Short mmCIF file of C-alpha atoms in Angstrom, two decimals:
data_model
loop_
_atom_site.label_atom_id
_atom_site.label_comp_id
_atom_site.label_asym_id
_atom_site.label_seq_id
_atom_site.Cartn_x
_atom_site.Cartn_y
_atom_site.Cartn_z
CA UNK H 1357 -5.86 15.80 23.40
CA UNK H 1358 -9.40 14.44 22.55
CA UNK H 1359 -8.00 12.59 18.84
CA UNK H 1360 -4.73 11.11 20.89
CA UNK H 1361 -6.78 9.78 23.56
CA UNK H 1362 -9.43 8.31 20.87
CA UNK H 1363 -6.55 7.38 19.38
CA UNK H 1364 -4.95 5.56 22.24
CA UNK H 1365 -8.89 3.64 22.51
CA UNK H 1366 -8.78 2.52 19.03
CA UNK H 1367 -5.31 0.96 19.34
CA UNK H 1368 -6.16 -0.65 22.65
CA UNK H 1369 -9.45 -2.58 21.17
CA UNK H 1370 -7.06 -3.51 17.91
CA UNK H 1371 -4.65 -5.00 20.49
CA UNK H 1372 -7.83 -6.72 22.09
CA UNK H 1373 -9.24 -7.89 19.14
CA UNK H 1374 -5.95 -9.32 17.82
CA UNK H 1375 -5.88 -6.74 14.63
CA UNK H 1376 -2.56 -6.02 13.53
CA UNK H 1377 -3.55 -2.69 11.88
CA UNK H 1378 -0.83 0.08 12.34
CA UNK H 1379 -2.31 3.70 13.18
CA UNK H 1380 -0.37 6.49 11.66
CA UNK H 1381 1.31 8.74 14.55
CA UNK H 1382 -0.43 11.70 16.04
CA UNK H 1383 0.80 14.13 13.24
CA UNK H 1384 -1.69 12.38 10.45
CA UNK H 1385 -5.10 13.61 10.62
CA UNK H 1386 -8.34 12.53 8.91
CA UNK H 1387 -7.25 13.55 5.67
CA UNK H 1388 -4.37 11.07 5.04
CA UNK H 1389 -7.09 8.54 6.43
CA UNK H 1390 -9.21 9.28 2.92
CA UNK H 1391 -5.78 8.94 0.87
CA UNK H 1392 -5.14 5.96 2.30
CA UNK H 1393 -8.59 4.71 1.43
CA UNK H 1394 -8.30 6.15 -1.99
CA UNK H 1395 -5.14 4.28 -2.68
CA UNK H 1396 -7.08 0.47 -1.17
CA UNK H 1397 -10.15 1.44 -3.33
CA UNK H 1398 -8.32 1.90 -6.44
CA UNK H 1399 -4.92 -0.21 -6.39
CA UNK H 1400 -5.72 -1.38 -9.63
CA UNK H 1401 -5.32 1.73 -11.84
CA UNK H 1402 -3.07 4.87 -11.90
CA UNK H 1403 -2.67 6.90 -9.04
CA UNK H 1404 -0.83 10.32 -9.03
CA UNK H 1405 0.34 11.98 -6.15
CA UNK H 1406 -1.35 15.27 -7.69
CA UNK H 1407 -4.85 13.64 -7.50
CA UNK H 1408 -3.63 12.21 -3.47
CA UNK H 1409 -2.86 15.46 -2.69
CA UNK H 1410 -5.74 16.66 -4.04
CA UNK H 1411 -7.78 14.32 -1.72
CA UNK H 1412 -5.46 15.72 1.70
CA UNK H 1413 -6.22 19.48 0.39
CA UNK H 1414 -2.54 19.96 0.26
CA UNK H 1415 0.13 21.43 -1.87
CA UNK H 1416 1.87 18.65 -3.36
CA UNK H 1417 5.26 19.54 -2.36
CA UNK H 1418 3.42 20.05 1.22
CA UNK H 1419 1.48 16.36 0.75
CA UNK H 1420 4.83 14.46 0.00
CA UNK H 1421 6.49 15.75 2.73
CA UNK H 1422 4.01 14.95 5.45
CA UNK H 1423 3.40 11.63 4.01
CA UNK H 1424 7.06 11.05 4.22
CA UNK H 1425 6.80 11.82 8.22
CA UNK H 1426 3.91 9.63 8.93
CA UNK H 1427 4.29 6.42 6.52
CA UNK H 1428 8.23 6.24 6.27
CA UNK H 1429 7.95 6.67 2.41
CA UNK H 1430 6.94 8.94 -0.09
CA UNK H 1431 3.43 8.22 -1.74
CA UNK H 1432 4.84 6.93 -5.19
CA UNK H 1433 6.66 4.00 -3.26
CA UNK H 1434 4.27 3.26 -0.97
CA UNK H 1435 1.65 3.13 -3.98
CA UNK H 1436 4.06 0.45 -5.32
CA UNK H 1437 5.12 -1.33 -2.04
CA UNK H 1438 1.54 -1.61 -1.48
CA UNK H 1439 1.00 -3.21 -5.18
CA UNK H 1440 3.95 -5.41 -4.89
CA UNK H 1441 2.06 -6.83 -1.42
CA UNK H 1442 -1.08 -7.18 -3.08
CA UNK H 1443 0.47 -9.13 -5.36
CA UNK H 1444 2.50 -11.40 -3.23
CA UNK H 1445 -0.76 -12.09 -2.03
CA UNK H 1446 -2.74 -13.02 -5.20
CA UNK H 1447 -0.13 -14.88 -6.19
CA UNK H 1448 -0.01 -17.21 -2.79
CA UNK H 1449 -3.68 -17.84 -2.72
CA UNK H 1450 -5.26 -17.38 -6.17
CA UNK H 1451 -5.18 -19.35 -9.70
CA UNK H 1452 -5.33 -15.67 -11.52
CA UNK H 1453 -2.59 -15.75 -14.01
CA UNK H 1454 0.14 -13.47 -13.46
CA UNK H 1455 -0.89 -11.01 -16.23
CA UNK H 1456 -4.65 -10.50 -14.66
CA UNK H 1457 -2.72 -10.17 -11.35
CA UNK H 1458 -0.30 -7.40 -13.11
CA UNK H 1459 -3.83 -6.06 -14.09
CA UNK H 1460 -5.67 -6.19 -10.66
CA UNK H 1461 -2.44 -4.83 -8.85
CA UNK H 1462 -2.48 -1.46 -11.16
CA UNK H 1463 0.81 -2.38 -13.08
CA UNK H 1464 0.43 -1.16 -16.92
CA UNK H 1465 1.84 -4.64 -18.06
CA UNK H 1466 3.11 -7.95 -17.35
CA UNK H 1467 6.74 -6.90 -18.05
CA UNK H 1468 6.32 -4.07 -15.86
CA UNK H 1469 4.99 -6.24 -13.32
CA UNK H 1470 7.29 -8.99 -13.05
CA UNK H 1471 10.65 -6.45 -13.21
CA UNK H 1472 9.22 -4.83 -10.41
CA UNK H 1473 8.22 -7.63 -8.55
CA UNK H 1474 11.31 -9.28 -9.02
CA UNK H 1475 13.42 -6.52 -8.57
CA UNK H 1476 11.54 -6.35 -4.84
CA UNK H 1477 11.32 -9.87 -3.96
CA UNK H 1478 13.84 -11.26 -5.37
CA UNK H 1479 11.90 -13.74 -7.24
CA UNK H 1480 9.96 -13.81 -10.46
CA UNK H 1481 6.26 -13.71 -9.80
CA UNK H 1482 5.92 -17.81 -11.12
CA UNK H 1483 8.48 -18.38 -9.06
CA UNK H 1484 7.36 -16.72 -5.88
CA UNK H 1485 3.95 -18.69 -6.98
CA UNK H 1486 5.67 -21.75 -6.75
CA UNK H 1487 7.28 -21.28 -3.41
CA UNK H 1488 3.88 -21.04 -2.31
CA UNK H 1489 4.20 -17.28 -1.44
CA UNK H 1490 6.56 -17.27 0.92
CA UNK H 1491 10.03 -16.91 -0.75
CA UNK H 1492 11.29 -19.79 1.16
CA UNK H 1493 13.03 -22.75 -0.94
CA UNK H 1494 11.92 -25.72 0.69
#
């Protein structure tokens, strides 16, 4: 009862503050909170789900599973969705070239990168640069 209702506080001063930050559900516990700050903290190289379970001190069968339930995806696609956002973002409001973006989004290469970004946004990533980030023709 005592992590729902701090729970419950921490979502109310978001909403206050105007912060748009989405609180896994009551099932998630502290552990998928370090996971999830594993993945921020190291976007930019290769994750496996072994070494993310590793961090939850779960079976990795187990891990998948649960992180299923509380993000909506398994780990390996929200690793990517997550890259593929990063991404959209660099590409909107930096001058990085799209292979040090490939590199500072965790993608092994630029070919890698732009299939995958493409195949997600439906745009190249020069493209999607062009458009100024939104995916919008004008």
């Amino acid at each position: 009862r005592c992590k729902a209702a701090l729970t419950g506080i921490i979502a109310r001063y978001l909403e206050w503050c105007g912060g748009d930050l989405e609180l896994p559900g009551p099932a998630a516990d502290s552990r998928f909170q370090w996971v999830m700050s594993h993945i921020e903290e190291n976007l930019a190289r290769h994750i496996s789900v072994d070494e993310l379970a590793a961090i939850a001190c779960l079976q990795k069968n187990y891990f998948i599973g649960q992180f299923r339930q509380i993000f909506g995806v398994p780990p390996i696609r929200y690793l990517l969705l997550r890259r593929i956002g990063l991404a959209k973002d660099l590409l909107a409001r930096s001058e990085a070239s799209v292979s040090e973006i490939a590199s500072r989004t965790g993608f092994g290469d630029v070919f890698h990168f732009s299939r995958s970004f493409k195949e997600h946004t439906g745009f190249s990533p020069s493209a999607w640069r062009m458009l100024g980030g939104t995916g919008k023709t004008v």
